[in-house]
Amino acid sequence: MPIPEDVTGEEIDKDVRQELQSLPKTLAEDVAKNLVMVARLIDEDPERAYAYSRIALRLASRVAAVREAAGFAAYATQKYSEALAEFRAARRMTGTVELWPLMADCERGLGRPEKALDMAGAPEVQKLDKAGQVEMRLVAAGARRDMGQLDAAIVTLQSPELASNSVQPWTARLRYAYADALLAAGREGEAREWFAKAVEADRDGSTDASDRLAELDGVEFMDALVEDEDAPVDGAVDSRDEQGAQDDDKD
């Protein structure tokens, strides 16, 4: 696949660049460029990002950063079995646990919520940083919902992080998940309150909390460009009215 001329490979994280130093220089540059394309496209065009990740994987499958990028690209395209395999490979290579919540969510994607819950109770979770632990809580709550256990999902999300007034990178998503679970359980008043709190924390628009809140408040968004076909444009004369005026002049 073509690589745009403005992509040099230098854009990647310095830690990844260091990993690629184990490769011959030209090969490392090619892999780096493909990884840049994965990062650039994964949100807006995940299928193309996945294609670039497969190229990088073919070139350097023994590099942990490449396996991780391939995992993220597969995850973004809902290829959960592939994603899980790549995340597992990256974890074996690095020994870190940061991919644990994503691996658990892949289990959910594969229709195995019980496995995701088992992972949520594993010792690895205690080794995660705060962001990782919140992510694991979100996955566990999702698994509970997959199993039809709404009340348990709500309880799972109740945590010091949810109660905190400080806004962290995960705050909006945590509040949103809690609001959505409350709404699914028929607790509309509480859901509205938490969607509003999610809006307050959602500084980069990572959720559609504002739309959900508007729906609960009965606000309907209408396309201003869609007008009644029979309504005349401002300043224009309806042809039927114009004909009527001409008939009156004849009289």
PDB file of C-alpha atoms in Angstrom:
ATOM      1  CA  MET A   1       0.000   0.000   0.000  1.00  0.00           C
ATOM      2  CA  PRO A   2       1.269   3.490  -0.803  1.00  0.00           C
ATOM      3  CA  ILE A   3       2.781   5.658   1.909  1.00  0.00           C
ATOM      4  CA  PRO A   4       2.196   9.426   1.621  1.00  0.00           C
ATOM      5  CA  GLU A   5       5.360  11.438   0.993  1.00  0.00           C
ATOM      6  CA  ASP A   6       4.947  13.432   4.188  1.00  0.00           C
ATOM      7  CA  VAL A   7       5.332  10.253   6.296  1.00  0.00           C
ATOM      8  CA  THR A   8       8.952   9.736   7.300  1.00  0.00           C
ATOM      9  CA  GLY A   9       8.618   7.201  10.112  1.00  0.00           C
ATOM     10  CA  GLU A  10      10.154   9.663  12.562  1.00  0.00           C
ATOM     11  CA  GLU A  11       6.640  10.456  13.828  1.00  0.00           C
ATOM     12  CA  ILE A  12       6.420   7.305  15.929  1.00  0.00           C
ATOM     13  CA  ASP A  13       6.993   7.221  19.674  1.00  0.00           C
ATOM     14  CA  LYS A  14      10.668   7.164  20.687  1.00  0.00           C
ATOM     15  CA  ASP A  15      10.212   3.893  22.593  1.00  0.00           C
ATOM     16  CA  VAL A  16       8.859   2.216  19.463  1.00  0.00           C
ATOM     17  CA  ARG A  17      11.677   3.672  17.405  1.00  0.00           C
ATOM     18  CA  GLN A  18      14.115   2.181  19.884  1.00  0.00           C
ATOM     19  CA  GLU A  19      12.475  -1.247  19.511  1.00  0.00           C
ATOM     20  CA  LEU A  20      12.888  -1.022  15.750  1.00  0.00           C
ATOM     21  CA  GLN A  21      16.639  -0.482  16.081  1.00  0.00           C
ATOM     22  CA  SER A  22      17.002  -4.251  16.236  1.00  0.00           C
ATOM     23  CA  LEU A  23      16.067  -4.320  12.532  1.00  0.00           C
ATOM     24  CA  PRO A  24      18.197  -3.386   9.515  1.00  0.00           C
ATOM     25  CA  LYS A  25      17.941   0.386   8.906  1.00  0.00           C
ATOM     26  CA  THR A  26      15.885   0.279   5.694  1.00  0.00           C
ATOM     27  CA  LEU A  27      13.526  -2.351   7.089  1.00  0.00           C
ATOM     28  CA  ALA A  28      13.100  -0.356  10.300  1.00  0.00           C
ATOM     29  CA  GLU A  29      12.155   2.718   8.253  1.00  0.00           C
ATOM     30  CA  ASP A  30       9.563   0.772   6.259  1.00  0.00           C
ATOM     31  CA  VAL A  31       8.029  -0.704   9.402  1.00  0.00           C
ATOM     32  CA  ALA A  32       7.968   2.704  11.098  1.00  0.00           C
ATOM     33  CA  LYS A  33       6.139   4.286   8.168  1.00  0.00           C
ATOM     34  CA  ASN A  34       3.491   1.581   8.218  1.00  0.00           C
ATOM     35  CA  LEU A  35       3.050   2.008  11.973  1.00  0.00           C
ATOM     36  CA  VAL A  36       2.590   5.754  11.457  1.00  0.00           C
ATOM     37  CA  MET A  37      -0.180   5.003   8.962  1.00  0.00           C
ATOM     38  CA  VAL A  38      -1.859   2.672  11.447  1.00  0.00           C
ATOM     39  CA  ALA A  39      -1.890   5.409  14.083  1.00  0.00           C
ATOM     40  CA  ARG A  40      -3.048   8.031  11.584  1.00  0.00           C
ATOM     41  CA  LEU A  41      -5.962   6.010  10.210  1.00  0.00           C
ATOM     42  CA  ILE A  42      -7.177   3.832  13.078  1.00  0.00           C
ATOM     43  CA  ASP A  43      -9.977   6.204  14.110  1.00  0.00           C
ATOM     44  CA  GLU A  44     -11.159   7.523  10.752  1.00  0.00           C
ATOM     45  CA  ASP A  45     -10.516   4.509   8.518  1.00  0.00           C
ATOM     46  CA  PRO A  46      -9.856   1.387  10.626  1.00  0.00           C
ATOM     47  CA  GLU A  47      -9.955  -0.990   7.654  1.00  0.00           C
ATOM     48  CA  ARG A  48      -7.051   0.802   5.969  1.00  0.00           C
ATOM     49  CA  ALA A  49      -5.239   0.989   9.287  1.00  0.00           C
ATOM     50  CA  TYR A  50      -5.659  -2.772   9.578  1.00  0.00           C
ATOM     51  CA  ALA A  51      -4.186  -3.245   6.095  1.00  0.00           C
ATOM     52  CA  TYR A  52      -1.093  -1.226   7.011  1.00  0.00           C
ATOM     53  CA  SER A  53      -0.752  -3.168  10.264  1.00  0.00           C
ATOM     54  CA  ARG A  54      -0.664  -6.439   8.348  1.00  0.00           C
ATOM     55  CA  ILE A  55       2.212  -5.115   6.241  1.00  0.00           C
ATOM     56  CA  ALA A  56       4.143  -4.121   9.352  1.00  0.00           C
ATOM     57  CA  LEU A  57       3.405  -7.521  10.860  1.00  0.00           C
ATOM     58  CA  ARG A  58       4.703  -9.299   7.768  1.00  0.00           C
ATOM     59  CA  LEU A  59       7.918  -7.260   7.927  1.00  0.00           C
ATOM     60  CA  ALA A  60       8.623  -7.457  11.657  1.00  0.00           C
ATOM     61  CA  SER A  61       6.485  -9.936  13.564  1.00  0.00           C
ATOM     62  CA  ARG A  62       9.095 -10.314  16.308  1.00  0.00           C
ATOM     63  CA  VAL A  63       8.802  -6.679  17.416  1.00  0.00           C
ATOM     64  CA  ALA A  64       6.372  -6.226  20.319  1.00  0.00           C
ATOM     65  CA  ALA A  65       5.254  -2.753  19.191  1.00  0.00           C
ATOM     66  CA  VAL A  66       4.271  -4.203  15.824  1.00  0.00           C
ATOM     67  CA  ARG A  67       2.233  -6.992  17.429  1.00  0.00           C
ATOM     68  CA  GLU A  68       0.535  -4.435  19.665  1.00  0.00           C
ATOM     69  CA  ALA A  69      -0.299  -2.141  16.738  1.00  0.00           C
ATOM     70  CA  ALA A  70      -1.675  -5.126  14.813  1.00  0.00           C
ATOM     71  CA  GLY A  71      -3.818  -5.947  17.839  1.00  0.00           C
ATOM     72  CA  PHE A  72      -5.250  -2.443  18.064  1.00  0.00           C
ATOM     73  CA  ALA A  73      -6.013  -2.400  14.335  1.00  0.00           C
ATOM     74  CA  ALA A  74      -7.734  -5.789  14.491  1.00  0.00           C
ATOM     75  CA  TYR A  75      -9.673  -4.653  17.574  1.00  0.00           C
ATOM     76  CA  ALA A  76     -10.809  -1.497  15.767  1.00  0.00           C
ATOM     77  CA  THR A  77     -12.221  -3.631  12.946  1.00  0.00           C
ATOM     78  CA  GLN A  78     -13.891  -6.039  15.399  1.00  0.00           C
ATOM     79  CA  LYS A  79     -11.587  -8.914  14.460  1.00  0.00           C
ATOM     80  CA  TYR A  80     -11.491  -9.943  18.097  1.00  0.00           C
ATOM     81  CA  SER A  81      -9.850 -13.328  17.670  1.00  0.00           C
ATOM     82  CA  GLU A  82      -6.930 -11.778  15.772  1.00  0.00           C
ATOM     83  CA  ALA A  83      -6.723  -8.897  18.215  1.00  0.00           C
ATOM     84  CA  LEU A  84      -6.576 -11.247  21.188  1.00  0.00           C
ATOM     85  CA  ALA A  85      -3.806 -13.308  19.591  1.00  0.00           C
ATOM     86  CA  GLU A  86      -1.734 -10.191  18.863  1.00  0.00           C
ATOM     87  CA  PHE A  87      -2.252  -8.714  22.337  1.00  0.00           C
ATOM     88  CA  ARG A  88      -1.226 -12.013  23.888  1.00  0.00           C
ATOM     89  CA  ALA A  89       1.900 -12.105  21.731  1.00  0.00           C
ATOM     90  CA  ALA A  90       2.822  -8.539  22.683  1.00  0.00           C
ATOM     91  CA  ARG A  91       2.300  -9.341  26.352  1.00  0.00           C
ATOM     92  CA  ARG A  92       4.536 -12.414  26.142  1.00  0.00           C
ATOM     93  CA  MET A  93       7.259 -10.289  24.557  1.00  0.00           C
ATOM     94  CA  THR A  94       7.093  -7.399  27.019  1.00  0.00           C
ATOM     95  CA  GLY A  95       5.860  -9.019  30.222  1.00  0.00           C
ATOM     96  CA  THR A  96       3.618  -6.010  30.906  1.00  0.00           C
ATOM     97  CA  VAL A  97      -0.069  -6.160  31.887  1.00  0.00           C
ATOM     98  CA  GLU A  98      -1.317  -2.926  30.306  1.00  0.00           C
ATOM     99  CA  LEU A  99      -3.155  -4.814  27.527  1.00  0.00           C
ATOM    100  CA  TRP A 100      -5.101  -6.939  30.016  1.00  0.00           C
ATOM    101  CA  PRO A 101      -8.381  -4.921  29.816  1.00  0.00           C
ATOM    102  CA  LEU A 102      -8.306  -4.996  26.020  1.00  0.00           C
ATOM    103  CA  MET A 103      -7.724  -8.731  26.052  1.00  0.00           C
ATOM    104  CA  ALA A 104     -10.720  -9.113  28.358  1.00  0.00           C
ATOM    105  CA  ASP A 105     -12.846  -6.971  26.066  1.00  0.00           C
ATOM    106  CA  CYS A 106     -11.841  -9.194  23.150  1.00  0.00           C
ATOM    107  CA  GLU A 107     -13.254 -12.102  25.137  1.00  0.00           C
ATOM    108  CA  ARG A 108     -16.518 -10.153  25.346  1.00  0.00           C
ATOM    109  CA  GLY A 109     -16.399  -9.555  21.608  1.00  0.00           C
ATOM    110  CA  LEU A 110     -16.014 -13.286  21.087  1.00  0.00           C
ATOM    111  CA  GLY A 111     -19.147 -13.939  23.142  1.00  0.00           C
ATOM    112  CA  ARG A 112     -17.321 -15.055  26.277  1.00  0.00           C
ATOM    113  CA  PRO A 113     -18.327 -12.543  28.985  1.00  0.00           C
ATOM    114  CA  GLU A 114     -17.692 -15.105  31.732  1.00  0.00           C
ATOM    115  CA  LYS A 115     -14.038 -15.255  30.654  1.00  0.00           C
ATOM    116  CA  ALA A 116     -13.858 -11.444  30.741  1.00  0.00           C
ATOM    117  CA  LEU A 117     -15.177 -11.502  34.324  1.00  0.00           C
ATOM    118  CA  ASP A 118     -12.599 -14.116  35.301  1.00  0.00           C
ATOM    119  CA  MET A 119      -9.907 -11.800  33.956  1.00  0.00           C
ATOM    120  CA  ALA A 120     -11.395  -8.868  35.900  1.00  0.00           C
ATOM    121  CA  GLY A 121     -10.732 -10.820  39.111  1.00  0.00           C
ATOM    122  CA  ALA A 122      -7.224 -11.934  38.191  1.00  0.00           C
ATOM    123  CA  PRO A 123      -4.064 -10.761  40.033  1.00  0.00           C
ATOM    124  CA  GLU A 124      -2.925  -8.924  36.890  1.00  0.00           C
ATOM    125  CA  VAL A 125      -5.562  -6.241  37.527  1.00  0.00           C
ATOM    126  CA  GLN A 126      -3.768  -5.132  40.698  1.00  0.00           C
ATOM    127  CA  LYS A 127      -0.669  -4.420  38.609  1.00  0.00           C
ATOM    128  CA  LEU A 128      -2.526  -2.016  36.308  1.00  0.00           C
ATOM    129  CA  ASP A 129      -2.245   1.740  36.757  1.00  0.00           C
ATOM    130  CA  LYS A 130      -5.352   3.714  37.715  1.00  0.00           C
ATOM    131  CA  ALA A 131      -6.437   4.213  34.099  1.00  0.00           C
ATOM    132  CA  GLY A 132      -6.070   0.490  33.429  1.00  0.00           C
ATOM    133  CA  GLN A 133      -8.089  -0.424  36.498  1.00  0.00           C
ATOM    134  CA  VAL A 134     -10.901   1.897  35.451  1.00  0.00           C
ATOM    135  CA  GLU A 135     -10.819   0.374  31.977  1.00  0.00           C
ATOM    136  CA  MET A 136     -11.037  -3.094  33.525  1.00  0.00           C
ATOM    137  CA  ARG A 137     -14.046  -1.973  35.560  1.00  0.00           C
ATOM    138  CA  LEU A 138     -15.759  -0.763  32.375  1.00  0.00           C
ATOM    139  CA  VAL A 139     -15.096  -4.097  30.671  1.00  0.00           C
ATOM    140  CA  ALA A 140     -16.400  -6.040  33.688  1.00  0.00           C
ATOM    141  CA  ALA A 141     -19.577  -3.951  33.776  1.00  0.00           C
ATOM    142  CA  GLY A 142     -20.034  -4.563  30.060  1.00  0.00           C
ATOM    143  CA  ALA A 143     -19.649  -8.289  30.639  1.00  0.00           C
ATOM    144  CA  ARG A 144     -22.324  -8.158  33.348  1.00  0.00           C
ATOM    145  CA  ARG A 145     -24.665  -6.433  30.905  1.00  0.00           C
ATOM    146  CA  ASP A 146     -23.862  -9.040  28.246  1.00  0.00           C
ATOM    147  CA  MET A 147     -25.104 -11.626  30.733  1.00  0.00           C
ATOM    148  CA  GLY A 148     -28.264  -9.658  31.507  1.00  0.00           C
ATOM    149  CA  GLN A 149     -27.066  -8.711  34.993  1.00  0.00           C
ATOM    150  CA  LEU A 150     -27.957  -5.006  34.955  1.00  0.00           C
ATOM    151  CA  ASP A 151     -27.937  -4.450  38.710  1.00  0.00           C
ATOM    152  CA  ALA A 152     -24.538  -6.102  38.995  1.00  0.00           C
ATOM    153  CA  ALA A 153     -23.240  -3.895  36.154  1.00  0.00           C
ATOM    154  CA  ILE A 154     -24.381  -0.789  38.033  1.00  0.00           C
ATOM    155  CA  VAL A 155     -22.706  -1.952  41.243  1.00  0.00           C
ATOM    156  CA  THR A 156     -19.500  -2.770  39.346  1.00  0.00           C
ATOM    157  CA  LEU A 157     -19.246   0.814  38.119  1.00  0.00           C
ATOM    158  CA  GLN A 158     -19.781   2.318  41.579  1.00  0.00           C
ATOM    159  CA  SER A 159     -16.280   3.235  42.688  1.00  0.00           C
ATOM    160  CA  PRO A 160     -14.186   6.038  44.178  1.00  0.00           C
ATOM    161  CA  GLU A 161     -13.305   7.097  40.622  1.00  0.00           C
ATOM    162  CA  LEU A 162     -16.989   7.484  39.769  1.00  0.00           C
ATOM    163  CA  ALA A 163     -17.702   9.448  42.949  1.00  0.00           C
ATOM    164  CA  SER A 164     -14.714  11.755  42.522  1.00  0.00           C
ATOM    165  CA  ASN A 165     -15.315  15.333  41.371  1.00  0.00           C
ATOM    166  CA  SER A 166     -11.901  15.572  39.731  1.00  0.00           C
ATOM    167  CA  VAL A 167     -11.885  15.088  35.958  1.00  0.00           C
ATOM    168  CA  GLN A 168      -9.469  12.501  34.617  1.00  0.00           C
ATOM    169  CA  PRO A 169      -9.084  11.127  31.070  1.00  0.00           C
ATOM    170  CA  TRP A 170     -11.442   8.262  31.922  1.00  0.00           C
ATOM    171  CA  THR A 171     -14.068  10.268  33.837  1.00  0.00           C
ATOM    172  CA  ALA A 172     -16.464  10.993  30.963  1.00  0.00           C
ATOM    173  CA  ARG A 173     -16.553   7.383  29.782  1.00  0.00           C
ATOM    174  CA  LEU A 174     -17.036   6.041  33.322  1.00  0.00           C
ATOM    175  CA  ARG A 175     -19.910   8.417  34.036  1.00  0.00           C
ATOM    176  CA  TYR A 176     -21.432   7.677  30.626  1.00  0.00           C
ATOM    177  CA  ALA A 177     -21.324   3.912  31.188  1.00  0.00           C
ATOM    178  CA  TYR A 178     -22.948   4.366  34.591  1.00  0.00           C
ATOM    179  CA  ALA A 179     -25.689   6.586  33.151  1.00  0.00           C
ATOM    180  CA  ASP A 180     -26.331   4.119  30.331  1.00  0.00           C
ATOM    181  CA  ALA A 181     -26.608   1.213  32.771  1.00  0.00           C
ATOM    182  CA  LEU A 182     -29.018   3.177  34.967  1.00  0.00           C
ATOM    183  CA  LEU A 183     -31.167   4.006  31.955  1.00  0.00           C
ATOM    184  CA  ALA A 184     -31.223   0.368  30.866  1.00  0.00           C
ATOM    185  CA  ALA A 185     -32.429  -0.508  34.374  1.00  0.00           C
ATOM    186  CA  GLY A 186     -35.294   1.994  34.071  1.00  0.00           C
ATOM    187  CA  ARG A 187     -33.785   4.519  36.497  1.00  0.00           C
ATOM    188  CA  GLU A 188     -34.295   7.467  34.168  1.00  0.00           C
ATOM    189  CA  GLY A 189     -33.957  10.283  36.711  1.00  0.00           C
ATOM    190  CA  GLU A 190     -30.582   9.044  37.945  1.00  0.00           C
ATOM    191  CA  ALA A 191     -29.494   8.353  34.376  1.00  0.00           C
ATOM    192  CA  ARG A 192     -30.225  11.941  33.390  1.00  0.00           C
ATOM    193  CA  GLU A 193     -28.137  13.196  36.305  1.00  0.00           C
ATOM    194  CA  TRP A 194     -25.164  11.071  35.303  1.00  0.00           C
ATOM    195  CA  PHE A 195     -25.411  11.875  31.583  1.00  0.00           C
ATOM    196  CA  ALA A 196     -25.239  15.543  32.651  1.00  0.00           C
ATOM    197  CA  LYS A 197     -22.141  14.777  34.737  1.00  0.00           C
ATOM    198  CA  ALA A 198     -20.624  12.964  31.755  1.00  0.00           C
ATOM    199  CA  VAL A 199     -21.201  16.040  29.590  1.00  0.00           C
ATOM    200  CA  GLU A 200     -19.366  18.177  32.152  1.00  0.00           C
ATOM    201  CA  ALA A 201     -16.330  15.899  31.993  1.00  0.00           C
ATOM    202  CA  ASP A 202     -16.387  15.234  28.236  1.00  0.00           C
ATOM    203  CA  ARG A 203     -14.060  17.984  27.072  1.00  0.00           C
ATOM    204  CA  ASP A 204     -13.044  16.360  23.810  1.00  0.00           C
ATOM    205  CA  GLY A 205     -16.386  14.892  22.735  1.00  0.00           C
ATOM    206  CA  SER A 206     -15.364  11.281  23.287  1.00  0.00           C
ATOM    207  CA  THR A 207     -18.968  10.285  24.061  1.00  0.00           C
ATOM    208  CA  ASP A 208     -22.418  11.266  22.777  1.00  0.00           C
ATOM    209  CA  ALA A 209     -23.547  12.139  26.306  1.00  0.00           C
ATOM    210  CA  SER A 210     -24.929  15.520  25.229  1.00  0.00           C
ATOM    211  CA  ASP A 211     -27.186  13.851  22.638  1.00  0.00           C
ATOM    212  CA  ARG A 212     -28.371  11.257  25.144  1.00  0.00           C
ATOM    213  CA  LEU A 213     -29.139  14.005  27.659  1.00  0.00           C
ATOM    214  CA  ALA A 214     -31.092  15.947  25.049  1.00  0.00           C
ATOM    215  CA  GLU A 215     -33.110  12.832  24.204  1.00  0.00           C
ATOM    216  CA  LEU A 216     -34.049  12.404  27.850  1.00  0.00           C
ATOM    217  CA  ASP A 217     -35.069  16.059  28.011  1.00  0.00           C
ATOM    218  CA  GLY A 218     -37.298  15.613  24.954  1.00  0.00           C
ATOM    219  CA  VAL A 219     -35.243  17.827  22.672  1.00  0.00           C
ATOM    220  CA  GLU A 220     -35.487  16.851  19.012  1.00  0.00           C
ATOM    221  CA  PHE A 221     -32.746  17.853  16.617  1.00  0.00           C
ATOM    222  CA  MET A 222     -34.091  18.714  13.174  1.00  0.00           C
ATOM    223  CA  ASP A 223     -32.072  19.355  10.051  1.00  0.00           C
ATOM    224  CA  ALA A 224     -32.466  23.050   9.340  1.00  0.00           C
ATOM    225  CA  LEU A 225     -31.931  22.347   5.663  1.00  0.00           C
ATOM    226  CA  VAL A 226     -34.980  20.108   5.433  1.00  0.00           C
ATOM    227  CA  GLU A 227     -38.005  22.283   4.792  1.00  0.00           C
ATOM    228  CA  ASP A 228     -41.602  21.693   3.883  1.00  0.00           C
ATOM    229  CA  GLU A 229     -41.645  21.252   0.138  1.00  0.00           C
ATOM    230  CA  ASP A 230     -44.882  23.217  -0.049  1.00  0.00           C
ATOM    231  CA  ALA A 231     -43.542  26.177   1.925  1.00  0.00           C
ATOM    232  CA  PRO A 232     -42.386  29.116  -0.207  1.00  0.00           C
ATOM    233  CA  VAL A 233     -38.846  30.391   0.212  1.00  0.00           C
ATOM    234  CA  ASP A 234     -38.599  33.663   2.137  1.00  0.00           C
ATOM    235  CA  GLY A 235     -39.200  36.606  -0.205  1.00  0.00           C
ATOM    236  CA  ALA A 236     -40.569  34.389  -2.974  1.00  0.00           C
ATOM    237  CA  VAL A 237     -44.150  34.292  -4.212  1.00  0.00           C
ATOM    238  CA  ASP A 238     -45.964  30.953  -4.271  1.00  0.00           C
ATOM    239  CA  SER A 239     -46.900  30.248  -7.905  1.00  0.00           C
ATOM    240  CA  ARG A 240     -50.470  29.438  -6.845  1.00  0.00           C
ATOM    241  CA  ASP A 241     -50.814  32.792  -5.091  1.00  0.00           C
ATOM    242  CA  GLU A 242     -49.323  34.548  -8.089  1.00  0.00           C
ATOM    243  CA  GLN A 243     -51.858  32.898 -10.427  1.00  0.00           C
ATOM    244  CA  GLY A 244     -54.678  33.881  -8.063  1.00  0.00           C
ATOM    245  CA  ALA A 245     -53.535  37.490  -8.148  1.00  0.00           C
ATOM    246  CA  GLN A 246     -53.506  37.456 -11.948  1.00  0.00           C
ATOM    247  CA  ASP A 247     -57.069  36.083 -11.979  1.00  0.00           C
ATOM    248  CA  ASP A 248     -58.175  38.892  -9.636  1.00  0.00           C
ATOM    249  CA  ASP A 249     -56.647  41.463 -12.003  1.00  0.00           C
ATOM    250  CA  LYS A 250     -58.640  39.973 -14.866  1.00  0.00           C
ATOM    251  CA  ASP A 251     -61.814  40.413 -12.866  1.00  0.00           C
TER     252      ASP A 251
END
